[in-house]
């Protein structure tokens, strides 16, 4: 599905369901992927993070087609197998 990307630097967007998720514009804040079997397609957009840009908790997660900038940790993977 498409992700509503309006947020501020304190925003946290949760992805809790499997499938392909797509950004609709640049996003400021953190994206947490807790579901497994997720593809996050940034569609050429940029995630401007604070502490983290993307945090991956689920397994079998793919992030593609974009950039993470201005985050202390760009992508953090926690306990994922793939």
Coordinates of N, CA, C and O in Angstrom, one line a residue:
X1 N 0.8 -1.2 0.0 CA 0.0 0.0 0.0 C 0.9 1.2 0.0 O 2.1 1.2 0.1
X2 N 0.2 2.4 -0.1 CA 1.0 3.6 -0.1 C 1.0 4.2 1.3 O 0.0 4.1 2.0
X3 N 2.1 4.8 1.7 CA 2.2 5.3 3.1 C 2.1 6.8 3.1 O 2.7 7.5 2.3
X4 N 1.2 7.3 4.0 CA 1.1 8.7 4.2 C 2.3 9.2 4.8 O 2.7 8.8 5.9
X5 N 3.1 10.1 4.1 CA 4.4 10.5 4.6 C 4.5 11.8 5.2 O 5.6 12.4 5.3
X6 N 3.4 12.4 5.7 CA 3.5 13.7 6.4 C 3.9 13.4 7.8 O 3.3 12.6 8.5
X7 N 5.0 14.1 8.2 CA 5.5 13.9 9.6 C 6.4 15.0 10.0 O 6.8 15.8 9.2
X8 N 6.9 14.9 11.2 CA 7.9 15.8 11.7 C 9.1 15.0 12.2 O 9.0 13.8 12.2
X9 N 10.1 15.6 12.6 CA 11.3 14.9 13.0 C 11.1 14.0 14.2 O 11.8 13.1 14.5
X10 N 10.0 14.2 14.9 CA 9.6 13.3 16.1 C 8.6 12.2 15.7 O 8.2 11.5 16.5
X11 N 8.3 12.1 14.4 CA 7.3 11.2 14.0 C 7.9 9.8 13.9 O 9.1 9.6 13.6
X12 N 7.1 8.8 14.2 CA 7.4 7.4 14.1 C 6.3 6.7 13.3 O 5.2 6.7 13.7
X13 N 6.7 6.2 12.1 CA 5.7 5.5 11.3 C 5.9 4.0 11.5 O 7.0 3.5 11.4
X14 N 4.9 3.3 11.9 CA 4.9 1.8 12.1 C 4.4 1.1 10.9 O 3.3 1.4 10.3
X15 N 5.2 0.1 10.4 CA 4.7 -0.9 9.4 C 4.5 -2.2 10.0 O 5.4 -2.9 10.4
X16 N 3.2 -2.6 10.2 CA 2.9 -3.8 11.0 C 2.3 -4.9 10.1 O 1.8 -5.9 10.7
X17 N 2.2 -4.7 8.8 CA 1.7 -5.7 8.0 C 2.6 -6.1 6.8 O 3.3 -5.2 6.3
X18 N 2.5 -7.3 6.4 CA 3.4 -7.8 5.3 C 3.0 -7.2 3.9 O 1.8 -6.7 3.8
X19 N 3.8 -7.2 3.0 CA 3.5 -6.8 1.6 C 4.4 -5.6 1.2 O 5.4 -5.3 1.9
X20 N 4.1 -5.0 0.1 CA 4.9 -3.9 -0.4 C 4.3 -2.6 0.1 O 3.1 -2.4 0.0
X21 N 5.1 -1.8 0.7 CA 4.7 -0.5 1.2 C 5.5 0.6 0.4 O 6.7 0.4 0.2
X22 N 4.9 1.7 0.0 CA 5.5 2.7 -0.9 C 5.3 4.1 -0.3 O 4.2 4.4 0.1
X23 N 6.4 4.8 -0.3 CA 6.3 6.2 0.1 C 5.7 7.0 -1.0 O 5.8 6.7 -2.2
X24 N 5.0 8.1 -0.6 CA 4.4 9.0 -1.6 C 5.1 10.3 -1.7 O 4.8 11.2 -2.6
X25 N 6.1 10.6 -0.8 CA 6.9 11.8 -0.8 C 8.0 11.6 0.2 O 8.1 10.6 0.8
X26 N 8.9 12.6 0.3 CA 9.9 12.6 1.3 C 9.3 12.4 2.7 O 8.1 12.9 2.9
X27 N 10.0 11.9 3.7 CA 9.5 11.7 5.0 C 10.5 12.1 6.0 O 11.7 11.8 5.9
X28 N 10.1 12.8 7.0 CA 11.0 13.2 8.1 C 10.5 12.5 9.4 O 9.4 12.7 9.8
X29 N 11.4 11.7 9.9 CA 11.1 10.9 11.1 C 11.7 9.5 11.0 O 12.5 9.2 10.1
X30 N 11.2 8.6 11.8 CA 11.6 7.2 11.8 C 10.6 6.3 11.3 O 9.4 6.5 11.5
X31 N 11.0 5.3 10.5 CA 10.1 4.2 10.1 C 10.5 2.9 10.8 O 11.7 2.5 10.7
X32 N 9.5 2.3 11.5 CA 9.8 1.0 12.2 C 9.1 -0.1 11.4 O 7.8 0.0 11.3
X33 N 9.8 -1.1 11.0 CA 9.2 -2.2 10.3 C 9.2 -3.4 11.2 O 10.2 -4.0 11.5
X34 N 8.0 -3.7 11.8 CA 7.9 -4.8 12.8 C 7.4 -6.1 12.2 O 7.5 -7.1 12.7
X35 N 6.8 -6.0 11.0 CA 6.2 -7.1 10.3 C 7.3 -7.8 9.5 O 8.4 -7.3 9.2
X36 N 7.1 -9.1 9.2 CA 8.0 -9.9 8.3 C 7.4 -9.9 6.9 O 6.3 -9.6 6.7
X37 N 8.3 -10.2 6.0 CA 7.9 -10.3 4.5 C 7.4 -8.9 4.0 O 6.3 -8.8 3.5
X38 N 8.2 -7.9 4.2 CA 7.9 -6.5 3.8 C 8.9 -6.0 2.8 O 10.1 -6.2 3.0
X39 N 8.4 -5.3 1.8 CA 9.3 -4.5 0.9 C 8.9 -3.1 1.1 O 7.7 -2.7 0.9
X40 N 9.8 -2.3 1.5 CA 9.6 -0.8 1.6 C 10.3 -0.2 0.4 O 11.5 -0.1 0.2
X41 N 9.4 0.3 -0.5 CA 9.9 0.9 -1.8 C 9.8 2.5 -1.5 O 8.8 3.0 -1.4
X42 N 11.0 3.1 -1.4 CA 11.0 4.5 -1.2 C 10.7 5.3 -2.4 O 10.5 6.5 -2.3
X43 N 10.7 4.7 -3.6 CA 10.3 5.3 -4.9 C 11.1 6.6 -5.2 O 10.5 7.6 -5.7
X44 N 12.4 6.6 -4.8 CA 13.2 7.7 -5.1 C 13.2 8.8 -4.1 O 13.9 9.8 -4.2
X45 N 12.4 8.7 -3.1 CA 12.2 9.7 -2.1 C 13.3 9.5 -1.0 O 14.0 8.5 -0.9
X46 N 13.4 10.5 -0.1 CA 14.4 10.5 1.0 C 13.7 10.5 2.4 O 12.7 11.1 2.6
X47 N 14.3 9.7 3.3 CA 13.8 9.7 4.7 C 14.9 10.6 5.4 O 16.1 10.3 5.4
X48 N 14.4 11.6 6.0 CA 15.3 12.5 6.8 C 15.0 12.1 8.3 O 13.9 12.3 8.8
X49 N 16.0 11.4 8.9 CA 15.8 10.8 10.2 C 16.3 11.7 11.3 O 17.0 12.7 11.1
X50 N 16.0 11.4 12.5 CA 16.5 12.0 13.7 C 17.6 11.1 14.3 O 18.7 11.0 13.8
X51 N 17.2 10.3 15.2 CA 18.1 9.3 15.8 C 18.2 8.1 14.8 O 19.3 7.7 14.5
X52 N 17.1 7.6 14.2 CA 17.2 6.5 13.3 C 16.3 6.9 12.1 O 15.3 7.6 12.2
X53 N 16.7 6.4 10.9 CA 15.9 6.6 9.7 C 14.9 5.4 9.6 O 13.7 5.6 9.6
X54 N 15.5 4.2 9.6 CA 14.6 3.0 9.5 C 15.1 2.0 10.5 O 16.3 1.7 10.6
X55 N 14.2 1.4 11.2 CA 14.5 0.4 12.2 C 13.7 -0.9 11.8 O 12.5 -0.9 11.6
X56 N 14.5 -2.0 11.6 CA 13.9 -3.2 11.1 C 13.9 -4.2 12.2 O 14.9 -4.6 12.8
X57 N 12.7 -4.7 12.6 CA 12.5 -5.7 13.6 C 12.1 -7.1 13.0 O 12.5 -8.1 13.4
X58 N 11.3 -7.0 11.9 CA 10.8 -8.2 11.2 C 11.9 -8.9 10.4 O 13.0 -8.4 10.2
X59 N 11.5 -10.1 9.9 CA 12.4 -10.8 9.1 C 12.0 -10.7 7.6 O 10.9 -10.4 7.3
X60 N 13.0 -11.0 6.7 CA 12.7 -11.0 5.3 C 12.2 -9.6 4.8 O 11.1 -9.5 4.2
X61 N 13.0 -8.5 5.2 CA 12.6 -7.2 4.8 C 13.5 -6.6 3.8 O 14.8 -6.8 3.9
X62 N 13.0 -6.0 2.8 CA 13.8 -5.3 1.7 C 13.4 -3.8 1.7 O 12.3 -3.5 1.7
X63 N 14.5 -3.0 1.7 CA 14.3 -1.6 1.5 C 15.0 -1.2 0.2 O 16.2 -1.6 0.1
X64 N 14.3 -0.5 -0.7 CA 14.9 -0.2 -2.0 C 14.5 1.2 -2.5 O 13.5 1.8 -2.1
X65 N 15.3 1.6 -3.5 CA 15.0 2.8 -4.3 C 14.9 4.1 -3.6 O 14.0 4.9 -3.8
X66 N 15.8 4.4 -2.6 CA 15.7 5.7 -2.0 C 16.9 6.0 -1.1 O 17.9 5.2 -1.1
X67 N 16.9 7.0 -0.3 CA 18.0 7.5 0.5 C 17.5 7.8 1.9 O 16.4 8.2 2.2
X68 N 18.4 7.5 2.9 CA 18.2 7.9 4.3 C 19.3 8.9 4.6 O 20.5 8.7 4.4
X69 N 18.9 10.1 5.1 CA 19.8 11.2 5.4 C 19.6 11.8 6.7 O 18.5 11.7 7.3
X70 N 20.6 12.4 7.3 CA 20.6 13.2 8.5 C 20.1 12.4 9.7 O 19.5 12.9 10.6
X71 N 20.4 11.1 9.7 CA 20.0 10.3 10.9 C 21.3 9.8 11.5 O 22.3 9.6 10.9
X72 N 21.3 9.7 12.9 CA 22.4 9.2 13.6 C 22.7 7.8 13.2 O 23.9 7.4 12.9
X73 N 21.7 7.0 13.0 CA 21.8 5.6 12.5 C 20.8 5.5 11.3 O 19.6 5.7 11.5
X74 N 21.4 5.3 10.2 CA 20.5 5.3 8.9 C 19.5 4.1 9.0 O 18.3 4.3 8.8
X75 N 20.1 2.9 9.1 CA 19.2 1.7 9.2 C 19.7 0.8 10.3 O 20.9 0.5 10.4
X76 N 18.8 0.5 11.2 CA 19.2 -0.4 12.3 C 18.4 -1.7 12.2 O 17.1 -1.7 12.1
X77 N 19.1 -2.8 12.2 CA 18.4 -4.1 12.1 C 18.5 -4.8 13.5 O 19.6 -5.0 14.0
X78 N 17.3 -5.2 14.0 CA 17.3 -5.8 15.4 C 16.7 -7.2 15.3 O 15.5 -7.3 15.0
X79 N 17.5 -8.2 15.4 CA 16.9 -9.6 15.5 C 16.3 -10.1 14.3 O 15.6 -11.1 14.3
X80 N 16.6 -9.6 13.1 CA 16.1 -10.0 11.9 C 17.0 -11.2 11.3 O 18.2 -11.1 11.5
X81 N 16.3 -12.2 10.7 CA 17.1 -13.3 10.2 C 17.5 -13.1 8.7 O 18.4 -13.7 8.2
X82 N 16.8 -12.3 8.0 CA 17.1 -12.1 6.5 C 17.1 -10.6 6.2 O 16.1 -9.9 6.4

